[in-house]
CSV table of C-alpha atoms and ligand atoms in Angstrom, one decimal:
chain,number,residue,atom,x,y,z
A,936,MET,CA,0.1,0.3,0.2
A,937,SER,CA,1.2,3.3,-0.9
A,938,GLU,CA,1.5,6.1,1.7
A,939,PRO,CA,-1.2,8.9,1.5
A,940,ILE,CA,-0.8,12.4,-0.2
A,941,VAL,CA,-0.2,14.8,2.6
A,942,LEU,CA,-2.7,18.2,1.8
A,943,TYR,CA,-1.6,21.3,4.3
A,944,ASP,CA,-4.9,22.8,5.3
A,945,ILE,CA,-5.7,25.9,7.7
A,946,PRO,CA,-8.5,24.7,10.1
A,947,THR,CA,-11.5,26.5,11.5
A,948,ILE,CA,-12.4,25.8,15.0
A,949,PHE,CA,-15.4,23.7,14.1
A,950,PRO,CA,-16.1,20.1,13.8
A,951,GLY,CA,-16.2,17.5,11.0
A,952,THR,CA,-16.4,19.1,7.3
A,953,SER,CA,-16.4,22.6,8.6
A,954,LYS,CA,-13.2,22.4,9.8
A,955,ALA,CA,-11.9,23.1,6.3
A,956,TRP,CA,-13.2,26.7,4.9
A,957,SER,CA,-10.4,28.0,2.6
A,958,PRO,CA,-11.8,28.1,-0.7
A,959,ASN,CA,-8.3,27.5,-2.4
A,960,THR,CA,-7.5,24.3,0.0
A,961,TRP,CA,-11.3,23.2,-0.7
A,962,ARG,CA,-10.1,23.0,-4.5
A,963,ILE,CA,-7.5,20.1,-3.8
A,964,ARG,CA,-9.4,18.6,-0.8
A,965,LEU,CA,-12.1,17.9,-3.8
A,966,ALA,CA,-10.0,17.4,-6.3
A,967,LEU,CA,-7.9,14.5,-4.6
A,968,ALA,CA,-11.5,12.8,-3.5
A,969,TYR,CA,-12.6,13.0,-7.1
A,970,LYS,CA,-9.5,11.2,-8.3
A,971,GLY,CA,-10.0,8.5,-5.5
A,972,LEU,CA,-6.3,9.0,-4.6
A,973,SER,CA,-5.8,8.4,-0.9
A,974,PHE,CA,-4.7,11.6,1.4
A,975,LYS,CA,-4.9,12.8,4.7
A,976,THR,CA,-4.6,16.2,6.4
A,977,GLU,CA,-1.9,17.9,7.9
A,978,TRP,CA,-3.9,20.9,9.5
A,979,VAL,CA,-1.6,24.0,10.0
A,980,ASP,CA,-3.0,26.9,11.7
A,981,TRP,CA,-2.3,30.1,10.1
A,982,PRO,CA,0.7,31.6,12.1
A,983,ASP,CA,2.6,28.2,11.7
A,984,ILE,CA,1.9,28.4,7.5
A,985,GLU,CA,5.5,30.0,6.8
A,986,ASN,CA,7.3,27.8,9.1
A,987,VAL,CA,5.9,24.9,8.1
A,988,CYS,CA,6.4,25.6,4.5
A,989,LYS,CA,9.7,26.3,4.8
A,990,ALA,CA,10.3,23.1,6.7
A,991,ILE,CA,8.9,20.8,4.0
A,992,GLY,CA,10.4,22.6,1.3
A,993,ALA,CA,7.3,24.2,-0.3
A,994,GLU,CA,7.7,27.2,-2.8
A,995,PRO,CA,6.3,30.7,-1.7
A,996,THR,CA,3.4,31.5,-4.4
A,997,GLY,CA,3.9,35.2,-4.3
A,998,ILE,CA,5.4,38.2,-2.8
A,999,LYS,CA,4.0,40.1,0.6
A,1000,ALA,CA,3.0,43.8,0.1
A,1001,ALA,CA,5.7,44.8,2.5
A,1002,GLY,CA,8.3,42.3,0.4
A,1003,GLY,CA,9.5,38.9,1.0
A,1004,PRO,CA,8.3,35.6,0.1
A,1005,PHE,CA,4.6,34.6,0.7
A,1006,TYR,CA,3.7,31.4,1.6
A,1007,THR,CA,0.3,30.2,1.1
A,1008,LEU,CA,-1.5,26.6,1.4
A,1009,PRO,CA,-2.9,24.7,-0.1
A,1010,VAL,CA,0.3,22.8,-0.2
A,1011,ILE,CA,0.7,18.7,-0.8
A,1012,ARG,CA,3.4,16.3,-0.1
A,1013,ASP,CA,3.2,13.3,-2.1
A,1014,PRO,CA,5.3,10.3,-0.8
A,1015,GLU,CA,5.0,8.3,-4.2
A,1016,THR,CA,7.2,10.9,-5.8
A,1017,GLY,CA,8.9,13.2,-3.1
A,1018,ALA,CA,7.1,16.0,-4.6
A,1019,VAL,CA,6.0,18.9,-2.6
A,1020,ILE,CA,4.0,21.6,-4.4
A,1021,SER,CA,2.3,24.9,-3.7
A,1022,ASP,CA,-0.5,26.8,-5.5
A,1023,SER,CA,-3.7,25.0,-6.2
A,1024,LEU,CA,-3.6,25.4,-10.2
A,1025,LYS,CA,0.1,23.5,-10.0
A,1026,ILE,CA,-1.2,20.8,-7.6
A,1027,ALA,CA,-4.1,20.1,-9.7
A,1028,LEU,CA,-1.8,20.0,-13.1
A,1029,TYR,CA,0.8,18.0,-11.1
A,1030,LEU,CA,-2.1,15.3,-9.9
A,1031,ASP,CA,-3.4,14.8,-13.5
A,1032,LYS,CA,0.2,14.4,-14.9
A,1033,THR,CA,1.1,11.9,-12.0
A,1034,TYR,CA,-1.7,10.4,-11.9
A,1035,PRO,CA,-3.2,9.7,-15.3
A,1036,ASN,CA,-5.1,7.0,-14.6
A,1037,THR,CA,-7.6,8.9,-12.3
A,1038,PRO,CA,-10.5,11.5,-13.6
A,1039,PRO,CA,-9.0,14.1,-15.2
A,1040,LEU,CA,-9.3,17.7,-13.8
A,1041,PHE,CA,-8.4,19.0,-17.2
A,1042,PRO,CA,-9.9,16.5,-20.1
A,1043,HIS,CA,-9.3,17.4,-23.7
A,1044,ASN,CA,-6.6,19.3,-22.9
A,1045,THR,CA,-8.6,22.2,-21.2
A,1046,GLN,CA,-5.6,23.4,-19.3
A,1047,THR,CA,-5.7,26.7,-20.7
A,1048,PHE,CA,-9.4,27.0,-20.6
A,1049,GLN,CA,-9.8,25.7,-16.8
A,1050,SER,CA,-7.0,28.0,-15.4
A,1051,ALA,CA,-8.5,30.7,-17.5
A,1052,PHE,CA,-12.0,30.2,-16.2
A,1053,GLY,CA,-10.7,29.9,-12.6
A,1054,HIS,CA,-9.3,33.1,-12.6
A,1055,ALA,CA,-11.6,34.7,-14.1
A,1056,ALA,CA,-14.4,33.1,-11.8
A,1057,TYR,CA,-12.7,33.9,-8.7
A,1058,MET,CA,-11.7,37.5,-9.7
A,1059,ALA,CA,-15.4,38.0,-10.1
A,1060,ILE,CA,-16.3,36.9,-7.1
A,1061,ILE,CA,-13.4,37.3,-4.7
A,1062,GLY,CA,-13.5,41.0,-3.7
A,1063,ALA,CA,-17.3,41.2,-2.7
A,1064,MET,CA,-17.2,37.9,-0.8
A,1065,PHE,CA,-14.0,39.0,0.9
A,1066,HIS,CA,-16.1,41.7,2.4
A,1067,THR,CA,-19.4,40.2,2.8
A,1068,VAL,CA,-17.9,37.1,5.1
A,1069,ALA,CA,-14.5,38.6,6.4
A,1070,LEU,CA,-16.0,38.8,10.0
A,1071,PRO,CA,-17.5,35.5,10.5
A,1072,THR,CA,-14.0,34.3,8.8
A,1073,ALA,CA,-12.2,36.1,11.3
A,1074,ASN,CA,-14.2,34.5,14.0
A,1075,SER,CA,-13.9,30.5,12.8
A,1076,PHE,CA,-10.6,30.6,13.9
A,1077,SER,CA,-8.0,30.1,16.7
A,1078,PRO,CA,-7.6,32.9,18.9
A,1079,ALA,CA,-3.8,33.0,17.6
A,1080,GLY,CA,-5.3,32.3,14.3
A,1081,SER,CA,-8.0,35.1,14.4
A,1082,GLU,CA,-5.3,37.3,15.2
A,1083,TYR,CA,-2.9,36.6,12.7
A,1084,PHE,CA,-5.8,36.6,9.8
A,1085,ARG,CA,-6.9,39.9,10.9
A,1086,ALA,CA,-3.3,41.5,11.1
A,1087,THR,CA,-2.2,39.9,8.1
A,1088,ARG,CA,-5.1,41.3,5.7
A,1089,THR,CA,-4.1,44.6,6.1
A,1090,SER,CA,-0.4,44.2,6.2
A,1091,ASN,CA,-0.4,41.6,3.0
A,1092,PHE,CA,-3.3,43.5,1.1
A,1093,GLY,CA,-3.6,47.2,2.2
A,1094,GLU,CA,-6.2,49.1,4.5
A,1095,ALA,CA,-9.2,48.3,2.1
A,1096,PHE,CA,-9.1,44.5,3.6
A,1097,LYS,CA,-9.3,45.8,7.5
A,1098,ILE,CA,-11.8,43.6,9.0
A,1099,PRO,CA,-14.2,46.1,11.2
A,1100,GLU,CA,-16.2,44.3,14.0
A,1101,SER,CA,-19.1,46.0,12.5
A,1102,ARG,CA,-20.4,47.8,9.2
A,1103,PRO,CA,-23.8,50.1,8.5
A,1104,ALA,CA,-26.3,48.1,7.0
A,1105,ASP,CA,-26.4,49.9,3.5
A,1106,GLU,CA,-23.0,49.0,3.2
A,1107,VAL,CA,-23.8,45.3,4.2
A,1108,ALA,CA,-26.5,45.1,1.3
A,1109,GLN,CA,-24.2,46.7,-1.1
A,1110,PHE,CA,-21.5,43.8,-0.6
A,1111,TRP,CA,-24.5,41.4,-0.8
A,1112,LYS,CA,-25.6,42.7,-4.1
A,1113,ALA,CA,-22.0,42.9,-5.7
A,1114,LEU,CA,-21.2,39.7,-4.6
A,1115,GLU,CA,-24.7,38.3,-6.2
A,1116,GLY,CA,-23.6,40.5,-9.0
A,1117,GLY,CA,-20.2,38.2,-9.4
A,1118,PHE,CA,-22.2,35.0,-9.0
A,1119,ASP,CA,-24.4,36.1,-11.7
A,1120,LEU,CA,-21.7,37.0,-14.3
A,1121,VAL,CA,-20.3,33.6,-13.7
A,1122,SER,CA,-23.5,32.2,-14.2
A,1123,THR,CA,-24.0,33.7,-17.7
A,1124,TRP,CA,-20.9,31.9,-18.8
A,1125,TRP,CA,-22.1,28.9,-17.6
A,1126,ASP,CA,-25.6,29.5,-19.6
A,1127,THR,CA,-23.4,29.6,-22.8
A,1128,GLY,CA,-22.6,25.8,-22.6
A,1129,ASN,CA,-25.4,23.6,-24.2
A,1130,SER,CA,-25.7,20.9,-21.1
A,1131,ASN,CA,-27.9,20.8,-18.4
A,1132,GLY,CA,-25.3,19.2,-16.2
A,1133,PRO,CA,-24.3,20.6,-12.9
A,1134,PHE,CA,-20.9,21.3,-13.7
A,1135,ILE,CA,-18.8,24.1,-16.4
A,1136,MET,CA,-18.7,20.8,-18.9
A,1137,GLY,CA,-22.0,19.4,-18.1
A,1138,ASP,CA,-21.9,15.9,-16.4
A,1139,SER,CA,-18.1,15.8,-15.9
A,1140,LEU,CA,-16.3,17.4,-12.7
A,1141,THR,CA,-13.2,19.5,-13.9
A,1142,TYR,CA,-11.0,21.9,-12.3
A,1143,GLY,CA,-13.2,24.9,-13.0
A,1144,ASP,CA,-16.0,23.3,-10.7
A,1145,THR,CA,-13.6,23.3,-7.9
A,1146,VAL,CA,-13.1,26.7,-8.0
A,1147,ILE,CA,-16.6,28.0,-7.6
A,1148,ALA,CA,-17.2,24.7,-5.6
A,1149,GLY,CA,-14.5,26.4,-3.0
A,1150,LEU,CA,-16.1,29.6,-2.5
A,1151,LEU,CA,-19.3,28.1,-1.8
A,1152,TYR,CA,-17.8,26.0,0.9
A,1153,TRP,CA,-16.1,28.7,2.3
A,1154,ALA,CA,-19.3,30.8,2.6
A,1155,LYS,CA,-21.4,27.8,4.1
A,1156,VAL,CA,-18.6,27.0,6.8
A,1157,VAL,CA,-17.9,30.6,8.0
A,1158,LEU,CA,-21.8,31.9,7.6
A,1159,GLY,CA,-23.2,28.4,9.0
A,1160,GLU,CA,-25.5,26.1,6.6
A,1161,ASP,CA,-28.9,27.4,8.6
A,1162,SER,CA,-27.8,31.3,8.4
A,1163,GLU,CA,-29.6,33.8,6.0
A,1164,GLY,CA,-26.8,34.8,4.7
A,1165,TRP,CA,-26.2,30.8,3.4
A,1166,LYS,CA,-29.4,31.0,2.3
A,1167,LYS,CA,-29.3,33.5,-0.2
A,1168,PHE,CA,-26.5,31.7,-1.9
A,1169,ILE,CA,-29.1,28.6,-2.4
A,1170,VAL,CA,-31.3,30.4,-4.2
A,1171,TRP,CA,-29.0,32.7,-6.5
A,1172,ASP,CA,-29.3,32.0,-10.3
A,1173,GLY,CA,-32.5,29.4,-10.1
A,1174,GLY,CA,-30.6,27.4,-7.7
A,1175,ARG,CA,-27.3,26.8,-9.6
A,1176,TRP,CA,-25.1,26.9,-7.0
A,1177,ALA,CA,-27.2,24.6,-4.6
A,1178,ARG,CA,-27.5,21.9,-7.6
A,1179,LEU,CA,-23.4,22.4,-7.9
A,1180,LEU,CA,-22.7,21.9,-4.3
A,1181,LYS,CA,-24.9,18.7,-4.4
A,1182,ALA,CA,-22.8,17.4,-6.9
A,1183,PHE,CA,-19.8,17.7,-5.0
A,1184,GLU,CA,-21.6,16.6,-1.7
A,1185,GLN,CA,-19.8,13.0,-2.2
A,1186,TYR,CA,-16.4,14.3,-2.5
A,1187,GLU,CA,-16.3,16.4,0.8
A,1188,ASN,CA,-15.8,14.1,3.5
A,1189,MET,CA,-12.4,14.9,5.7
A,1190,ASN,CA,-9.5,12.9,5.7
B,1275,GSH,N1,-2.7,30.9,-5.5
B,1275,GSH,C1,-2.9,30.3,-4.2
B,1275,GSH,C2,-3.2,31.3,-3.3
B,1275,GSH,C3,-3.5,30.4,-1.9
B,1275,GSH,C4,-3.8,31.5,-1.0
B,1275,GSH,O1,-4.1,32.4,-0.7
B,1275,GSH,N2,-4.1,30.8,0.4
B,1275,GSH,C5,-4.4,31.5,1.8
B,1275,GSH,C6,-5.6,31.2,2.4
B,1275,GSH,S1,-7.2,31.0,1.5
B,1275,GSH,C7,-3.1,31.3,2.6
B,1275,GSH,O2,-2.2,30.0,2.3
B,1275,GSH,N3,-2.6,32.5,2.9
B,1275,GSH,C8,-1.7,32.7,3.8
B,1275,GSH,C9,-1.1,34.0,4.4
B,1275,GSH,O3,-2.5,34.8,4.1
B,1275,GSH,O4,-0.6,34.2,5.3
B,1275,GSH,C10,-3.3,29.2,-4.7
B,1275,GSH,O5,-4.4,28.9,-5.7
B,1275,GSH,O6,-3.2,27.9,-4.0
């Protein structure tokens, strides 16, 4: 029996499937499960990400606003090959290449299309999404994690990402409207396809779907399944996002 792939992920303080929240790490959690690759999770709290990445030889994925390498999760370590890979897109490409006999994340040479779709969809949503769910996100971590998350949103991304303890109702409503608009835009791209399946390519799950699913899991976990906020996502775009998550449900179990 080969050793499982290790997925490095950031934990919330919640139990079960709500322990994972990150839109980026969810992509890989779902991708590994979809491919049927055995994996286990190494949970890394926010303040430890950089040290853990350095210790296992993971590459940074960018540069911090203040300068210096920026280390992020997901990272995977594959004991079969010795590879340590950072960045969700690079990990997904690695998995298809290294395990060609598993269901593909980039079928029919769609790497270029999938990476462009993933980037465009993420960018259409992430700004409004951050401001809409930032406070419940910050409150989902350990005390040290929460402090780190709050401090580094401004030091890494600027003052616009400062997380206020409360916001005026009209500002909140504006962010929700912008968020719905982002999902609406992505939904129009989906509509240009000619399949009724839940995924961008119809009935088969691909990398681009994991990008949207990751964003949806983030909202569901930090807002709570029974919250008013999460109930909005479920009805947007004729229930498209609820159907998408339903299709991912079989892959969401924690490892
Ligand atoms: N491009 C990277 C982005 C990953 C990313 O931003 N991860 C966040 C968690 S959602 C992170 O680890 N941030 C570390 C930090 O802010 O210190 C990917 O797709 O994997």
